[in-house]
Amino acid sequence: MPLPDGVSSKMLAPVMYAGVTCYNALKTANIVTGAWVGISSVAGAAGSLALSYESRLDINLSQLTEESSEDLSSWMQEQRSI
């Protein structure tokens, strides 16, 4: 991603830190092409950047809300009982 002109590195540092953190997590998780990944806090800096990585990494992202997190938790508990 090109950096915007006229913005100091001090202003960009937090966004770049969030971006590297998110990108590194997605890359090191060994996610297969086309897989679905749940992202919490999509409205935050890292979550927003994760959405921009979606097409570059050829993965599908889904926002986890409080309700979907409860559904996911229930599903995971059911899987453990099998």
Coordinates of N, CA and C in Angstrom, one line a residue:
M1 N 0.8 -1.2 0.0 CA 0.0 0.0 0.0 C 0.9 1.2 0.0
P2 N 0.6 2.2 -0.9 CA 1.4 3.4 -0.9 C 1.0 4.3 0.3
L3 N 2.0 4.9 0.9 CA 1.7 5.8 2.0 C 1.3 7.2 1.5
P4 N 0.4 7.8 2.2 CA -0.1 9.1 1.7 C 1.0 10.2 1.8
D5 N 1.0 11.1 0.9 CA 1.9 12.2 0.9 C 1.5 13.2 2.0
G6 N 2.5 13.8 2.6 CA 2.3 14.9 3.5 C 1.9 14.4 4.9
V7 N 1.9 13.1 5.2 CA 1.6 12.6 6.5 C 2.9 12.2 7.2
S8 N 3.1 12.7 8.4 CA 4.4 12.3 9.1 C 4.4 10.9 9.5
S9 N 5.6 10.3 9.7 CA 5.7 8.9 10.1 C 5.2 8.7 11.5
K10 N 5.2 9.8 12.3 CA 4.7 9.7 13.7 C 3.2 9.5 13.6
M11 N 2.5 10.1 12.7 CA 1.1 9.9 12.5 C 0.7 8.5 12.0
L12 N 1.6 8.0 11.1 CA 1.3 6.7 10.5 C 1.8 5.5 11.3
A13 N 2.6 5.7 12.2 CA 3.2 4.6 13.0 C 2.2 3.7 13.7
P14 N 1.1 4.3 14.4 CA 0.2 3.4 15.0 C -0.6 2.5 14.0
V15 N -0.9 3.1 12.8 CA -1.7 2.4 11.8 C -0.8 1.3 11.2
M16 N 0.5 1.6 11.0 CA 1.4 0.7 10.4 C 1.6 -0.5 11.4
Y17 N 1.7 -0.2 12.7 CA 1.9 -1.2 13.7 C 0.7 -2.1 13.7
A18 N -0.5 -1.6 13.7 CA -1.7 -2.4 13.7 C -1.8 -3.2 12.4
G19 N -1.4 -2.7 11.3 CA -1.4 -3.4 10.0 C -0.4 -4.6 10.0
V20 N 0.8 -4.4 10.5 CA 1.8 -5.4 10.6 C 1.3 -6.5 11.6
T21 N 0.8 -6.1 12.7 CA 0.3 -7.1 13.7 C -0.8 -8.0 13.1
C22 N -1.7 -7.4 12.4 CA -2.8 -8.1 11.8 C -2.3 -9.0 10.6
Y23 N -1.5 -8.4 9.8 CA -1.0 -9.2 8.6 C -0.2 -10.4 9.1
N24 N 0.7 -10.2 10.1 CA 1.5 -11.3 10.6 C 0.6 -12.4 11.2
A25 N -0.4 -12.0 11.9 CA -1.3 -13.0 12.5 C -2.0 -13.8 11.4
L26 N -2.5 -13.2 10.3 CA -3.1 -13.9 9.2 C -2.1 -14.8 8.4
K27 N -0.9 -14.3 8.2 CA 0.1 -15.1 7.5 C 0.6 -16.3 8.2
T28 N 0.9 -16.1 9.5 CA 1.5 -17.2 10.3 C 0.5 -18.2 10.8
A29 N -0.8 -18.0 10.6 CA -1.9 -18.9 11.0 C -2.0 -20.0 9.9
N30 N -1.3 -20.0 8.8 CA -1.3 -21.0 7.8 C -2.8 -21.2 7.3
I31 N -3.5 -20.2 7.0 CA -4.9 -20.3 6.6 C -4.8 -20.6 5.1
V32 N -5.6 -21.6 4.7 CA -5.7 -22.1 3.3 C -6.5 -21.1 2.5
T33 N -6.2 -21.1 1.2 CA -6.9 -20.3 0.2 C -8.4 -20.5 0.3
G34 N -9.1 -19.4 0.4 CA -10.6 -19.5 0.4 C -11.2 -19.8 1.7
A35 N -10.4 -20.0 2.7 CA -10.9 -20.2 4.1 C -11.6 -19.0 4.7
W36 N -12.5 -19.3 5.6 CA -13.2 -18.2 6.3 C -12.5 -17.9 7.6
V37 N -12.3 -16.7 7.9 CA -11.7 -16.3 9.2 C -12.6 -15.2 9.9
G38 N -12.8 -15.5 11.2 CA -13.6 -14.5 11.9 C -12.8 -13.4 12.5
I39 N -13.2 -12.2 12.3 CA -12.4 -11.0 12.9 C -13.3 -10.3 13.8
S40 N -12.8 -10.1 15.0 CA -13.6 -9.2 16.0 C -13.1 -7.8 15.9
S41 N -13.9 -6.9 16.3 CA -13.5 -5.5 16.3 C -13.1 -5.0 14.9
V42 N -14.0 -5.3 13.9 CA -13.7 -4.8 12.5 C -13.7 -3.3 12.5
A43 N -14.4 -2.6 13.3 CA -14.4 -1.2 13.3 C -13.1 -0.6 13.8
G44 N -12.2 -1.4 14.4 CA -10.9 -0.9 14.9 C -9.9 -0.8 13.8
A45 N -8.7 -0.3 14.1 CA -7.7 -0.2 13.1 C -7.2 -1.5 12.6
A46 N -6.9 -2.5 13.4 CA -6.4 -3.8 12.9 C -7.5 -4.5 12.1
G47 N -8.8 -4.5 12.6 CA -9.9 -5.1 11.9 C -10.1 -4.5 10.6
S48 N -10.1 -3.2 10.5 CA -10.2 -2.5 9.2 C -9.1 -2.9 8.2
L49 N -7.9 -3.0 8.7 CA -6.8 -3.3 7.9 C -6.9 -4.8 7.4
A50 N -7.5 -5.7 8.3 CA -7.7 -7.1 8.0 C -8.6 -7.2 6.8
L51 N -9.6 -6.3 6.7 CA -10.5 -6.3 5.6 C -9.8 -6.0 4.3
S52 N -8.8 -5.1 4.4 CA -8.1 -4.7 3.2 C -7.1 -5.8 2.7
Y53 N -6.8 -6.8 3.6 CA -5.9 -7.9 3.3 C -6.7 -9.1 2.7
E54 N -8.0 -9.0 2.9 CA -8.8 -10.2 2.5 C -8.5 -10.6 1.0
S55 N -8.6 -9.7 0.1 CA -8.4 -10.1 -1.3 C -6.9 -10.4 -1.6
R56 N -6.0 -9.7 -1.0 CA -4.6 -10.0 -1.2 C -4.2 -11.4 -0.7
L57 N -4.8 -11.9 0.3 CA -4.5 -13.2 0.9 C -5.4 -14.3 0.4
D58 N -6.4 -13.9 -0.4 CA -7.4 -14.8 -1.0 C -8.1 -15.6 0.1
I59 N -8.6 -14.9 1.1 CA -9.4 -15.5 2.2 C -10.7 -14.8 2.3
N60 N -11.6 -15.3 3.1 CA -12.9 -14.7 3.3 C -12.9 -14.3 4.8
L61 N -13.3 -13.0 5.1 CA -13.4 -12.5 6.4 C -14.8 -12.3 6.8
S62 N -15.1 -12.6 8.1 CA -16.5 -12.4 8.6 C -16.3 -11.7 9.9
Q63 N -17.1 -10.7 10.1 CA -17.1 -9.9 11.3 C -17.8 -10.7 12.4
L64 N -17.1 -10.8 13.6 CA -17.7 -11.5 14.7 C -18.4 -10.4 15.6
T65 N -19.6 -10.5 15.8 CA -20.4 -9.6 16.7 C -20.6 -10.3 18.0
E66 N -21.2 -9.7 19.0 CA -21.4 -10.3 20.2 C -22.4 -11.5 20.0
E67 N -23.4 -11.4 19.2 CA -24.3 -12.5 18.9 C -23.6 -13.6 18.2
S68 N -22.8 -13.3 17.2 CA -22.1 -14.4 16.4 C -21.1 -15.1 17.3
S69 N -20.5 -14.3 18.2 CA -19.5 -14.9 19.1 C -20.2 -15.9 20.1
E70 N -21.4 -15.6 20.5 CA -22.2 -16.5 21.4 C -22.5 -17.8 20.6
D71 N -22.9 -17.6 19.3 CA -23.2 -18.8 18.5 C -22.0 -19.6 18.2
L72 N -20.9 -19.0 18.0 CA -19.6 -19.7 17.8 C -19.2 -20.5 19.0
S73 N -19.3 -19.8 20.2 CA -19.0 -20.5 21.4 C -19.9 -21.7 21.7
S74 N -21.1 -21.6 21.4 CA -22.1 -22.8 21.5 C -21.7 -23.9 20.6
W75 N -21.3 -23.5 19.3 CA -20.9 -24.5 18.4 C -19.7 -25.3 18.8
M76 N -18.7 -24.5 19.3 CA -17.4 -25.1 19.7 C -17.7 -26.0 20.9
Q77 N -18.5 -25.7 21.8 CA -18.8 -26.5 22.9 C -19.5 -27.8 22.5
E78 N -20.4 -27.7 21.5 CA -21.0 -28.9 20.9 C -20.0 -29.8 20.3
Q79 N -19.0 -29.3 19.6 CA -18.0 -30.1 18.9 C -17.1 -30.8 19.9
R80 N -16.9 -30.2 21.0 CA -16.1 -30.9 22.0 C -16.8 -32.1 22.7
S81 N -18.1 -32.1 22.6 CA -18.9 -33.1 23.3 C -19.1 -34.3 22.4
I82 N -18.7 -34.2 21.1 CA -18.9 -35.3 20.2 C -17.7 -36.3 20.3

